[in-house]
Amino acid sequence: MDATTTPAMTPARAGRVRPARRIADRILRVSCTLATVIGAVVLGSILIMLIVEGIRGFSPALFSQPTPGPGSEGGGIANAILGSLVLTTIGIVVATPIGVMAGTYLAEYGRASKLADVIRFLNDILLSAPSILIGLFVYTLMVRPMGTYSGWAGGVALAIIAIPVIVRTTEDMLRLVPGTLREAGAALGAPSSVVITSVTWRAASAGIVTGIILALARIAGETAPLLFTALNNNSWFSANLMGGVANLPVMIYQFALSPYPNWQGLAWAGALLITGTILALSIIARLVIKPQRSR
Amino acid sequence: MPALSQSIAVARTRPSVRKGPSRGLDAVFRTCSYGAALIVLLLLGGILGSIVYGGWPAFREFGFGFLTSSAWNIGTEQYGALVAVLGTVASAFLALLIGVPVSLGIAIFLTQLCPGWARKPVAMTIELLAAVPSIIYGMWGLFVFAPLFARFVQIPVSNVVEGLPIVGTLLYARVPSGVGVLTAGVILAIMIVPFIASIARDMLDQIPTVLRESAYGIGCTTWEVVRHVLVPQAAVSIIGAIMLGLGRALGETMAVTFVVGNANRLSASIFDPSSTIASRIANEFNEADGLQLNALMALGCLLFIITFIVLIVARLLTRRVQAA
């Protein structure tokens, strides 16, 4: 890019702009573009790595058989897939009512009150709190008293991560609903709970659903809080979810760092599966929110 | 709306003809939403309480020495936080050093340079980076990045700096395996870039177009517009965004556990393996009991304090601008 500083080009192309200014401008343009290219290359590199390494492990057995023992051949990750589904379902089922109701309080009842301000602030902090600390919290709260790792503890840990995401998006989306709609509802004689459920929630439903999908995408790949709560298991878990419950993230963590090629292959297949799912969820969330933004 | 609330009050005093069941539910609904909001409050308190409770025996046993000791000996039950705390701070600092220029570059590219048709796909690509689970970054770091890093950076740099003062210790890899504090810093940088970039982009977008147009109108180059108009306008909130990224980098667990090397050794070289608070907890917690468990909880407590101070500052900085 230094070639542009040759005197021959100066009068014709750049008028009276001093070379120093032009060089600074060029450097900015080039480095900013380069930064964006780096970002895209990294994402591309991650996806290529996952596809190349992961696709080899895809087979019917992957979805029908439980994880094999150390060093043995064959097997699949069906128990981990099912376990992850169960854990994220518990997480979302617990988090959605709490998150939506808390978001409703902040947007409809609390609004500018001191308490609402404090909760809003703490929720924002909880949103970025290290997930490993949430794992420690649930360990102390549930695993230690119960004496065993359990799927319930894992689900609760995931719920605690999902709640702030849902609170934040619910509040933001409810605030976008015009006040005139609420007044119209109230003028018809509807009590505030009816106005909120059948007017405000309805108007903001796409946004609230987006928040829930985003929360789902966030907790589906969480590993750290599950290490101390749901742990992992190489067999089918029991129906009461006591003891370790196999799940994809912890399975990937343990298998990827193991010395057995078969386990490593399964870890890659699981990694591809989980990343594909999460990226798909993120894209769906964007598509759901689109009609709201363009309005 | 005094008129509206007055008329509602009037309406309430009259005997209502149709009194639906929803009147009673109204109070229940309100209480539920209040209760849900309080749960959020309790969660944060619960997290702090449980970690302090779990870590208390270790703090009592080692006192202030817990912070200054670099020992981590399970056999003799001597535990100190120094290596993990330094590893955490060093890797997060390196992440900012690498990540901040890149994220600001991306934000400026997206708001100022990018042609209209490419804005959405590029922004989406960057934001998808934020959705990739941290464990995938860990695998990418360990299996793709670390070997390349060892071969093309660690070994050549080590050969050049060997024996030199200062840089010879700072940039010398005893075992060029690719994992270490700097590798963790690079992976963390990649992970925080999408966060900082997307907040910074929002902040740059909020600046009134008139300001930018007037600057261009008096003949400013893009660099001058960015340097003298956009950056001063958005500075506070961009610093807030950076702090938010720092908070994430400090507490990130899985990706770091893969690439930091998990050694408890005090080393001046950023090429050497070390530990962070989060990686140490992730590694040892399940096999720990007794005092070791308490020491790990105490580490968690330190992490809580460090990250929450950073996050509070970050939120205060980003909030002030939003309110203005």
Coordinates of C-alpha atoms in Angstrom, one line a residue:
Chain A
M1 CA 0.0 0.0 0.0
D2 CA 3.0 2.3 0.3
A3 CA 3.1 2.5 -3.5
T4 CA 0.4 5.1 -3.4
T5 CA 2.7 7.6 -1.8
T6 CA 4.8 8.0 -5.0
P7 CA 4.8 11.7 -6.0
A8 CA 3.4 11.0 -9.5
M9 CA 0.1 10.0 -8.1
T10 CA -0.3 12.8 -5.6
P11 CA -1.6 15.7 -7.7
A12 CA -3.9 13.6 -9.9
R13 CA -5.6 11.4 -7.3
A14 CA -5.6 13.1 -4.0
G15 CA -5.7 16.8 -4.7
R16 CA -4.2 18.8 -1.8
V17 CA -4.5 16.1 0.8
R18 CA -1.1 15.8 2.5
P19 CA 0.6 12.4 2.1
A20 CA 0.8 11.9 5.9
R21 CA -3.0 12.2 6.2
R22 CA -3.6 9.9 3.2
I23 CA -1.2 7.3 4.6
A24 CA -2.9 7.4 8.0
D25 CA -6.2 6.9 6.3
R26 CA -5.0 4.0 4.2
I27 CA -3.5 2.3 7.2
L28 CA -6.9 2.6 9.0
R29 CA -8.8 1.2 6.1
V30 CA -6.5 -1.7 5.5
S31 CA -6.1 -2.6 9.2
C32 CA -9.9 -2.5 9.8
T33 CA -10.6 -4.6 6.8
L34 CA -7.9 -7.0 7.8
A35 CA -9.4 -7.3 11.3
T36 CA -12.7 -8.3 9.8
V37 CA -11.1 -10.8 7.5
I38 CA -9.3 -12.3 10.5
G39 CA -12.6 -12.7 12.3
A40 CA -14.2 -14.4 9.2
V41 CA -11.2 -16.6 8.7
V42 CA -11.3 -17.9 12.3
L43 CA -15.0 -18.7 12.1
G44 CA -14.3 -20.5 8.7
S45 CA -11.4 -22.4 10.2
I46 CA -13.4 -23.6 13.2
L47 CA -16.2 -24.7 10.9
I48 CA -13.9 -26.5 8.5
M49 CA -12.1 -28.2 11.4
L50 CA -15.4 -29.4 12.8
I51 CA -16.7 -30.7 9.5
V52 CA -13.5 -32.4 8.5
E53 CA -13.0 -34.1 11.8
G54 CA -16.6 -34.6 12.8
I55 CA -18.2 -35.9 9.6
R56 CA -16.1 -39.1 9.9
G57 CA -17.8 -40.1 13.1
F58 CA -21.3 -39.7 11.7
S59 CA -23.0 -43.1 11.4
P60 CA -26.3 -44.6 12.5
A61 CA -24.5 -46.0 15.6
L62 CA -23.7 -42.5 16.7
F63 CA -27.4 -41.8 17.4
S64 CA -28.4 -45.3 18.6
Q65 CA -25.6 -46.5 20.9
P66 CA -24.3 -45.2 24.3
T67 CA -20.7 -44.0 24.7
P68 CA -18.2 -46.9 24.8
G69 CA -15.8 -47.7 27.6
P70 CA -12.2 -46.5 27.6
G71 CA -10.2 -48.0 24.8
S72 CA -13.0 -50.1 23.3
E73 CA -14.2 -49.7 19.8
G74 CA -17.6 -48.8 18.3
G75 CA -20.4 -47.1 20.3
G76 CA -22.1 -43.8 19.8
I77 CA -23.2 -40.8 21.7
A78 CA -26.9 -41.4 21.9
N79 CA -26.9 -41.2 25.7
A80 CA -25.1 -37.9 25.7
I81 CA -27.5 -36.5 23.1
L82 CA -30.5 -37.6 25.0
G83 CA -28.9 -36.3 28.3
S84 CA -28.2 -32.9 26.8
L85 CA -31.8 -32.7 25.5
V86 CA -33.1 -33.5 29.0
L87 CA -30.8 -31.1 30.8
T88 CA -31.5 -28.2 28.4
T89 CA -35.2 -28.9 28.6
I90 CA -35.1 -28.8 32.4
G91 CA -33.1 -25.6 32.2
I92 CA -35.5 -23.8 29.8
V93 CA -38.6 -25.1 31.5
V94 CA -37.4 -23.7 34.8
A95 CA -35.9 -20.5 33.4
T96 CA -38.7 -19.4 31.1
P97 CA -41.5 -18.7 33.6
I98 CA -39.1 -17.0 36.0
G99 CA -37.3 -15.0 33.3
V100 CA -40.5 -13.9 31.6
M101 CA -42.2 -12.9 34.8
A102 CA -39.1 -11.1 36.1
G103 CA -38.8 -9.3 32.8
T104 CA -42.5 -8.4 33.0
Y105 CA -42.0 -7.0 36.5
L106 CA -39.1 -4.8 35.3
A107 CA -41.0 -3.5 32.2
E108 CA -44.5 -3.3 33.5
Y109 CA -44.7 -3.0 37.3
G110 CA -41.3 -1.9 38.6
R111 CA -40.2 0.4 35.7
A112 CA -38.3 3.2 37.3
S113 CA -38.5 2.1 40.9
K114 CA -35.3 1.7 42.9
L115 CA -35.8 -2.0 43.3
A116 CA -36.3 -2.5 39.6
D117 CA -33.1 -0.5 38.9
V118 CA -31.1 -2.7 41.3
I119 CA -32.5 -5.9 39.8
R120 CA -31.9 -4.7 36.3
F121 CA -28.3 -3.9 37.2
L122 CA -27.7 -7.2 39.0
N123 CA -29.3 -9.1 36.1
D124 CA -26.9 -7.5 33.7
I125 CA -24.0 -8.6 35.9
L126 CA -25.4 -12.1 36.2
L127 CA -25.6 -12.1 32.4
S128 CA -21.8 -12.0 32.2
A129 CA -21.0 -13.9 35.4
P130 CA -18.5 -16.7 34.9
S131 CA -20.5 -19.9 34.4
I132 CA -18.0 -21.9 36.5
L133 CA -19.1 -19.9 39.6
I134 CA -22.7 -20.9 38.9
G135 CA -21.5 -24.5 38.8
L136 CA -19.9 -24.0 42.2
F137 CA -23.1 -22.5 43.6
V138 CA -25.3 -25.3 42.4
Y139 CA -22.8 -27.8 43.7
T140 CA -23.0 -26.3 47.2
L141 CA -26.8 -25.9 46.9
M142 CA -27.8 -29.3 45.5
V143 CA -25.0 -31.8 44.8
R144 CA -23.4 -31.7 48.3
P145 CA -26.7 -31.9 50.3
M146 CA -28.0 -34.7 48.0
G147 CA -24.7 -36.5 48.1
T148 CA -24.7 -37.3 44.4
Y149 CA -24.3 -35.6 41.0
S150 CA -27.7 -35.4 39.3
G151 CA -29.4 -34.3 36.2
W152 CA -31.6 -32.0 38.3
A153 CA -28.6 -30.1 39.5
G154 CA -27.3 -29.8 36.0
G155 CA -30.7 -28.5 34.8
V156 CA -30.9 -25.9 37.6
A157 CA -27.3 -24.7 36.8
L158 CA -28.3 -24.3 33.1
A159 CA -31.5 -22.5 34.2
I160 CA -29.5 -20.0 36.3
I161 CA -27.5 -19.2 33.2
A162 CA -30.6 -18.9 31.0
I163 CA -32.7 -16.7 33.4
P164 CA -30.7 -13.4 32.9
V165 CA -30.8 -13.8 29.1
I166 CA -34.6 -14.2 29.1
V167 CA -35.1 -11.4 31.7
R168 CA -33.1 -9.0 29.6
T169 CA -34.8 -9.8 26.2
T170 CA -38.3 -9.9 27.7
E171 CA -37.9 -6.5 29.3
D172 CA -36.4 -5.0 26.2
M173 CA -39.1 -6.4 24.0
L174 CA -42.0 -5.3 26.4
R175 CA -40.6 -1.8 26.4
L176 CA -40.9 -1.6 22.7
V177 CA -44.6 -2.1 22.9
P178 CA -46.3 1.3 22.6
G179 CA -48.0 2.6 25.8
T180 CA -51.1 3.5 23.9
L181 CA -51.8 -0.3 23.4
R182 CA -51.8 -0.7 27.2
E183 CA -54.0 2.3 27.7
A184 CA -56.4 1.0 25.2
G185 CA -56.6 -2.3 27.1
A186 CA -57.1 -0.5 30.4
A187 CA -59.8 1.7 28.9
L188 CA -61.8 -1.4 28.1
G189 CA -61.8 -2.2 31.8
A190 CA -59.2 -5.0 31.7
P191 CA -57.2 -5.4 34.9
S192 CA -53.4 -5.0 34.5
S193 CA -52.8 -8.8 34.4
V194 CA -55.1 -9.2 31.5
V195 CA -53.6 -6.2 29.7
I196 CA -50.2 -7.7 30.1
T197 CA -51.0 -11.3 29.1
S198 CA -53.3 -10.6 26.2
V199 CA -52.0 -7.3 24.9
T200 CA -48.4 -6.6 25.8
W201 CA -47.1 -10.2 25.8
R202 CA -48.9 -10.8 22.5
A203 CA -47.4 -7.7 20.9
A204 CA -44.0 -8.7 22.0
S205 CA -44.3 -12.5 21.6
A206 CA -41.8 -12.7 18.7
G207 CA -39.2 -10.9 20.7
I208 CA -39.8 -13.0 23.9
V209 CA -39.5 -16.2 21.9
T210 CA -36.3 -15.0 20.4
G211 CA -35.0 -14.4 23.9
I212 CA -35.9 -18.0 24.8
I213 CA -34.2 -19.4 21.7
L214 CA -31.1 -17.3 22.4
A215 CA -31.0 -18.6 26.0
L216 CA -31.4 -22.2 24.6
A217 CA -28.4 -21.6 22.3
R218 CA -26.4 -20.2 25.2
I219 CA -27.0 -23.1 27.6
A220 CA -26.8 -25.9 25.0
G221 CA -23.0 -25.6 24.8
E222 CA -22.3 -24.7 28.4
T223 CA -19.7 -27.1 29.9
A224 CA -18.2 -25.6 33.0
P225 CA -21.3 -25.6 35.2
L226 CA -22.2 -29.2 34.2
L227 CA -18.8 -30.5 35.3
F228 CA -19.7 -30.2 39.0
T229 CA -23.4 -30.9 38.7
A230 CA -24.4 -33.4 36.1
L231 CA -20.9 -34.7 35.5
N232 CA -20.9 -37.5 32.9
N233 CA -21.7 -41.1 32.5
N234 CA -20.8 -43.8 30.1
S235 CA -24.1 -45.6 30.1
W236 CA -27.8 -44.7 29.9
F237 CA -28.8 -42.6 32.9
S238 CA -31.5 -43.7 35.3
A239 CA -35.0 -42.2 34.9
N240 CA -34.8 -40.3 38.2
L241 CA -31.7 -38.5 36.9
M242 CA -29.7 -39.3 40.0
G243 CA -26.0 -40.1 39.6
G244 CA -24.1 -38.7 36.6
V245 CA -26.1 -37.8 33.5
A246 CA -24.3 -38.1 30.2
N247 CA -24.3 -34.9 28.3
L248 CA -22.6 -33.7 25.1
P249 CA -20.4 -30.8 26.4
V250 CA -18.8 -32.8 29.2
M251 CA -18.5 -35.9 27.0
I252 CA -16.7 -33.8 24.4
Y253 CA -14.4 -32.3 27.1
Q254 CA -13.5 -35.7 28.5
F255 CA -13.2 -37.6 25.2
A256 CA -11.3 -34.9 23.3
L257 CA -8.5 -34.9 25.9
S258 CA -8.5 -38.7 26.2
P259 CA -5.7 -40.8 24.6
Y260 CA -8.1 -43.1 22.8
P261 CA -8.7 -42.4 19.0
N262 CA -12.2 -43.9 19.2
W263 CA -13.2 -41.5 22.0
Q264 CA -11.6 -38.6 20.2
G265 CA -13.6 -39.4 17.0
L266 CA -16.8 -39.4 19.0
A267 CA -15.8 -36.1 20.6
W268 CA -15.4 -34.5 17.2
A269 CA -18.7 -35.9 16.0
G270 CA -20.4 -34.5 19.1
A271 CA -18.7 -31.1 18.7
L272 CA -19.9 -30.9 15.1
L273 CA -23.4 -31.8 16.2
I274 CA -23.6 -29.3 19.0
T275 CA -22.0 -26.4 17.1
G276 CA -24.3 -27.0 14.2
T277 CA -27.4 -27.0 16.4
I278 CA -26.3 -23.9 18.2
L279 CA -25.5 -22.0 15.1
A280 CA -28.8 -23.0 13.6
L281 CA -30.6 -21.8 16.8
S282 CA -28.8 -18.5 16.6
I283 CA -29.8 -18.0 13.0
I284 CA -33.4 -19.0 13.7
A285 CA -33.5 -16.5 16.6
R286 CA -32.4 -13.8 14.1
L287 CA -35.0 -14.7 11.6
V288 CA -37.8 -14.6 14.3
I289 CA -36.7 -11.1 15.4
K290 CA -36.5 -9.7 11.9
P291 CA -40.2 -8.7 11.3
Q292 CA -40.1 -6.8 14.6
R293 CA -37.1 -4.7 13.7
S294 CA -38.3 -3.7 10.3
R295 CA -41.6 -2.5 11.7
Chain B
M1 CA -52.1 10.6 33.4
P2 CA -54.0 11.9 36.4
A3 CA -57.3 12.0 34.4
L4 CA -57.0 8.4 33.5
S5 CA -56.2 7.1 37.0
Q6 CA -58.9 9.4 38.5
S7 CA -61.5 7.9 36.2
I8 CA -60.3 4.4 37.0
A9 CA -60.7 5.2 40.7
V10 CA -64.2 6.5 40.1
A11 CA -65.0 3.4 38.1
R12 CA -63.8 1.2 41.0
T13 CA -66.0 2.9 43.6
R14 CA -69.1 2.1 41.7
P15 CA -70.5 -1.4 42.1
S16 CA -69.3 -3.2 39.1
V17 CA -71.9 -5.3 37.2
R18 CA -69.6 -7.8 35.7
K19 CA -66.9 -8.8 38.1
G20 CA -64.8 -11.3 36.3
P21 CA -62.6 -13.8 38.1
S22 CA -59.5 -12.0 36.8
R23 CA -59.7 -9.4 39.6
G24 CA -58.4 -11.9 42.1
L25 CA -55.9 -13.2 39.6
D26 CA -54.5 -9.8 39.1
A27 CA -52.9 -9.7 42.6
V28 CA -51.6 -13.2 42.1
F29 CA -50.0 -12.3 38.7
R30 CA -48.5 -9.2 40.2
T31 CA -47.0 -11.1 43.2
C32 CA -45.7 -13.8 40.8
S33 CA -43.8 -11.3 38.7
Y34 CA -42.5 -9.6 41.8
G35 CA -41.4 -12.9 43.2
A36 CA -39.6 -13.8 39.9
A37 CA -37.8 -10.5 40.0
L38 CA -36.7 -11.2 43.6
I39 CA -35.3 -14.6 42.5
V40 CA -32.8 -12.8 40.3
L41 CA -31.7 -10.8 43.3
L42 CA -31.4 -13.9 45.4
L43 CA -29.4 -15.8 42.8
L44 CA -26.5 -13.4 42.9
G45 CA -26.6 -13.3 46.7
G46 CA -26.7 -17.1 46.7
I47 CA -23.7 -17.4 44.4
L48 CA -21.6 -15.1 46.6
G49 CA -22.8 -16.7 49.8
S50 CA -22.2 -20.3 48.8
I51 CA -18.7 -19.5 47.5
V52 CA -17.7 -17.6 50.6
Y53 CA -19.1 -20.3 52.7
G54 CA -17.2 -23.0 50.8
G55 CA -13.9 -21.1 50.7
W56 CA -14.0 -19.8 54.3
P57 CA -12.0 -22.7 55.8
A58 CA -9.2 -22.1 53.4
F59 CA -9.1 -18.4 54.1
R60 CA -9.0 -19.1 57.8
E61 CA -6.2 -21.7 57.4
F62 CA -3.9 -19.6 55.2
G63 CA -5.0 -16.1 55.9
F64 CA -3.5 -13.4 53.8
G65 CA -0.8 -15.8 52.8
F66 CA -3.3 -17.5 50.5
L67 CA -2.9 -14.6 48.1
T68 CA 0.8 -14.4 48.1
S69 CA 1.8 -18.1 48.2
S70 CA 2.5 -19.9 45.0
A71 CA 2.3 -23.3 46.5
W72 CA -0.3 -25.8 45.4
N73 CA 0.7 -29.0 47.0
I74 CA -2.0 -31.6 47.6
G75 CA 0.3 -33.9 49.5
T76 CA 1.3 -31.4 52.2
E77 CA -2.0 -29.5 52.0
Q78 CA -0.3 -26.2 51.2
Y79 CA -2.4 -24.0 48.9
G80 CA -1.8 -20.6 47.5
A81 CA -3.6 -18.6 44.8
L82 CA -0.7 -16.6 43.4
V83 CA 0.0 -18.7 40.2
A84 CA -3.6 -19.0 39.3
V85 CA -4.4 -15.3 39.9
L86 CA -1.4 -14.2 37.9
G87 CA -2.3 -16.6 35.1
T88 CA -5.8 -15.3 35.1
V89 CA -4.7 -11.7 35.0
A90 CA -1.9 -12.3 32.5
S91 CA -4.1 -14.2 30.0
A92 CA -6.9 -11.7 30.2
F93 CA -4.5 -8.8 29.7
L94 CA -3.0 -10.5 26.7
A95 CA -6.5 -11.1 25.4
L96 CA -7.3 -7.4 25.6
L97 CA -4.0 -6.5 24.1
I98 CA -4.8 -8.6 21.0
G99 CA -8.6 -8.5 21.0
V100 CA -9.3 -4.8 21.5
P101 CA -7.6 -3.4 18.3
V102 CA -9.2 -6.2 16.3
S103 CA -12.7 -5.6 17.6
L104 CA -12.5 -1.9 17.2
G105 CA -11.2 -2.5 13.7
I106 CA -14.2 -4.7 13.0
A107 CA -16.6 -2.1 14.5
I108 CA -15.1 0.7 12.4
F109 CA -15.1 -1.5 9.3
L110 CA -18.8 -2.4 9.8
T111 CA -20.0 1.2 10.4
Q112 CA -17.7 3.2 8.2
L113 CA -16.1 1.2 5.4
C114 CA -18.2 -1.8 4.6
P115 CA -20.4 -1.5 1.4
G116 CA -24.1 -1.7 2.2
W117 CA -24.8 -5.1 0.8
A118 CA -22.0 -6.8 2.8
R119 CA -22.9 -5.2 6.2
K120 CA -25.5 -7.7 7.3
P121 CA -23.7 -10.9 6.3
V122 CA -20.4 -9.7 7.8
A123 CA -22.1 -8.6 11.0
M124 CA -23.8 -12.0 11.2
T125 CA -20.6 -13.9 10.7
I126 CA -18.9 -12.0 13.5
E127 CA -21.9 -12.4 15.8
L128 CA -22.0 -16.2 15.1
L129 CA -18.5 -16.3 16.5
A130 CA -20.0 -15.3 19.8
A131 CA -22.5 -18.2 19.7
V132 CA -19.8 -20.9 19.2
P133 CA -19.5 -22.8 22.6
S134 CA -16.3 -22.2 24.5
I135 CA -15.4 -25.9 24.5
I136 CA -15.2 -25.7 20.6
Y137 CA -12.7 -22.8 20.9
G138 CA -10.7 -25.0 23.3
M139 CA -10.6 -27.8 20.8
W140 CA -9.7 -25.4 18.0
G141 CA -7.0 -23.9 20.1
L142 CA -5.5 -27.2 21.2
F143 CA -5.7 -29.1 17.9
V144 CA -5.5 -26.4 15.2
F145 CA -3.9 -23.3 16.7
A146 CA -1.4 -24.7 19.2
P147 CA 0.6 -26.9 16.7
L148 CA 0.8 -24.0 14.2
F149 CA 1.7 -21.6 17.0
A150 CA 4.5 -23.8 18.3
R151 CA 5.9 -24.3 14.9
F152 CA 5.7 -20.8 13.4
V153 CA 6.0 -18.6 16.5
Q154 CA 7.3 -20.3 19.6
I155 CA 10.3 -22.2 18.1
P156 CA 11.5 -19.4 15.9
V157 CA 11.1 -16.7 18.6
S158 CA 12.7 -18.9 21.2
N159 CA 15.7 -19.5 19.0
V160 CA 16.1 -15.8 18.4
V161 CA 15.7 -14.5 21.9
E162 CA 17.5 -17.2 23.7
G163 CA 20.1 -15.7 26.1
L164 CA 19.0 -12.1 25.5
P165 CA 18.1 -10.1 28.6
I166 CA 14.4 -9.6 29.5
V167 CA 12.9 -10.8 26.2
G168 CA 15.0 -13.9 26.6
T169 CA 13.0 -14.8 29.7
L170 CA 9.7 -13.3 28.6
L171 CA 9.5 -15.0 25.3
Y172 CA 11.4 -18.2 25.8
A173 CA 9.6 -21.5 25.6
R174 CA 11.3 -24.3 27.6
V175 CA 9.1 -26.8 25.9
P176 CA 7.6 -25.4 22.7
S177 CA 4.3 -27.4 22.9
G178 CA 2.1 -24.6 21.7
V179 CA 0.1 -24.4 24.9
G180 CA 0.7 -21.7 27.5
V181 CA -0.4 -18.3 28.7
L182 CA 0.0 -16.5 25.4
T183 CA -2.0 -19.2 23.6
A184 CA -4.8 -18.8 26.2
G185 CA -4.6 -15.1 25.6
V186 CA -5.0 -15.5 21.8
I187 CA -8.0 -17.9 22.2
L188 CA -9.6 -15.5 24.7
A189 CA -9.0 -12.6 22.4
I190 CA -10.9 -14.5 19.6
M191 CA -13.7 -15.2 22.1
I192 CA -14.1 -11.6 23.3
V193 CA -13.8 -9.9 19.9
P194 CA -17.4 -10.5 18.8
F195 CA -18.7 -9.1 22.1
I196 CA -16.6 -5.9 22.1
A197 CA -17.1 -5.5 18.3
S198 CA -20.9 -5.7 18.4
I199 CA -21.3 -3.3 21.4
A200 CA -18.8 -0.9 19.8
R201 CA -20.6 -1.1 16.5
D202 CA -23.9 -0.2 18.3
M203 CA -22.3 2.7 20.0
L204 CA -20.8 4.0 16.7
D205 CA -24.1 3.6 15.0
Q206 CA -25.8 5.7 17.7
I207 CA -23.6 8.7 16.9
P208 CA -25.7 11.2 14.9
T209 CA -24.9 11.0 11.2
V210 CA -24.8 14.8 11.1
L211 CA -21.6 14.8 13.1
R212 CA -19.9 12.5 10.7
E213 CA -21.2 14.2 7.7
S214 CA -20.0 17.6 8.8
A215 CA -16.6 16.2 9.5
Y216 CA -16.4 14.7 6.0
G217 CA -17.8 17.9 4.7
I218 CA -14.9 20.0 5.9
G219 CA -12.5 17.5 4.2
C220 CA -11.6 15.0 6.9
T221 CA -10.3 11.6 5.9
T222 CA -11.9 8.5 7.3
W223 CA -9.1 8.2 9.8
E224 CA -9.6 11.8 11.0
V225 CA -13.3 11.3 11.4
V226 CA -12.7 8.1 13.4
R227 CA -9.9 9.7 15.5
H228 CA -11.4 13.1 16.2
V229 CA -15.2 12.6 15.9
L230 CA -16.3 9.0 16.5
V231 CA -13.8 7.9 19.2
P232 CA -14.3 10.9 21.5
Q233 CA -18.0 10.5 21.2
A234 CA -18.1 6.8 22.0
A235 CA -15.1 6.5 24.2
V236 CA -16.8 5.9 27.5
S237 CA -19.1 3.2 26.2
I238 CA -16.3 1.6 24.2
I239 CA -14.2 1.4 27.4
G240 CA -17.3 -0.2 29.0
A241 CA -17.5 -2.7 26.3
I242 CA -13.9 -3.5 26.7
M243 CA -14.4 -4.0 30.4
L244 CA -17.3 -6.4 29.6
G245 CA -14.9 -8.3 27.4
L246 CA -12.4 -8.4 30.2
G247 CA -15.0 -9.8 32.6
R248 CA -15.6 -12.6 30.1
A249 CA -11.9 -13.3 29.6
L250 CA -11.3 -13.5 33.3
G251 CA -14.0 -16.0 34.0
E252 CA -13.8 -18.1 30.8
T253 CA -13.2 -21.7 31.7
M254 CA -13.3 -24.5 29.1
A255 CA -11.4 -22.9 26.3
V256 CA -8.6 -21.9 28.7
T257 CA -8.5 -25.3 30.3
F258 CA -7.6 -26.8 26.9
V259 CA -4.8 -24.4 26.0
V260 CA -3.2 -23.0 29.2
G261 CA -1.2 -26.1 30.0
N262 CA -2.5 -26.4 33.6
A263 CA 0.9 -26.2 35.3
N264 CA 1.4 -24.7 38.8
R265 CA 4.7 -23.0 38.1
L266 CA 5.6 -19.4 38.5
S267 CA 7.3 -18.5 35.2
A268 CA 8.2 -15.1 33.7
S269 CA 7.7 -16.5 30.1
I270 CA 4.3 -16.0 28.4
F271 CA 5.1 -19.1 26.3
D272 CA 5.2 -21.3 29.4
P273 CA 2.2 -23.3 30.6
S274 CA 0.4 -22.0 33.7
S275 CA -3.1 -22.0 35.2
T276 CA -6.0 -19.7 35.6
I277 CA -8.4 -19.7 38.5
A278 CA -11.2 -21.1 36.4
S279 CA -9.0 -23.8 34.7
R280 CA -7.7 -24.9 38.1
I281 CA -11.2 -25.3 39.5
A282 CA -12.4 -27.1 36.3
N283 CA -9.4 -29.5 36.5
E284 CA -9.3 -30.4 40.2
F285 CA -12.7 -29.8 41.6
N286 CA -14.2 -33.3 41.0
E287 CA -11.3 -35.1 42.5
A288 CA -10.9 -32.7 45.4
D289 CA -12.1 -33.0 49.0
G290 CA -11.3 -31.5 52.4
L291 CA -9.0 -28.5 52.4
Q292 CA -8.3 -28.7 48.7
L293 CA -12.0 -28.3 48.0
N294 CA -12.1 -25.3 50.3
A295 CA -9.0 -23.8 48.6
L296 CA -10.7 -24.2 45.2
M297 CA -13.8 -22.5 46.5
A298 CA -11.6 -19.7 47.9
L299 CA -10.1 -19.4 44.4
G300 CA -13.7 -19.1 43.1
C301 CA -14.3 -16.4 45.7
L302 CA -11.3 -14.4 44.3
L303 CA -12.6 -14.9 40.8
F304 CA -16.0 -13.6 41.9
I305 CA -14.5 -10.5 43.4
I306 CA -12.2 -9.7 40.5
T307 CA -14.8 -10.3 37.8
F308 CA -17.6 -8.6 39.6
I309 CA -15.6 -5.4 40.2
V310 CA -14.8 -5.4 36.5
L311 CA -18.4 -6.1 35.4
I312 CA -19.8 -3.4 37.8
V313 CA -17.4 -0.8 36.3
A314 CA -18.3 -2.0 32.8
R315 CA -22.0 -1.7 33.4
L316 CA -21.7 1.7 35.0
L317 CA -19.7 3.0 32.0
T318 CA -22.1 1.6 29.4
R319 CA -25.1 2.6 31.4
R320 CA -24.2 6.3 31.8
V321 CA -24.0 6.8 28.0
Q322 CA -27.3 5.0 27.4
A323 CA -29.0 7.2 29.9
A324 CA -27.5 10.4 28.4

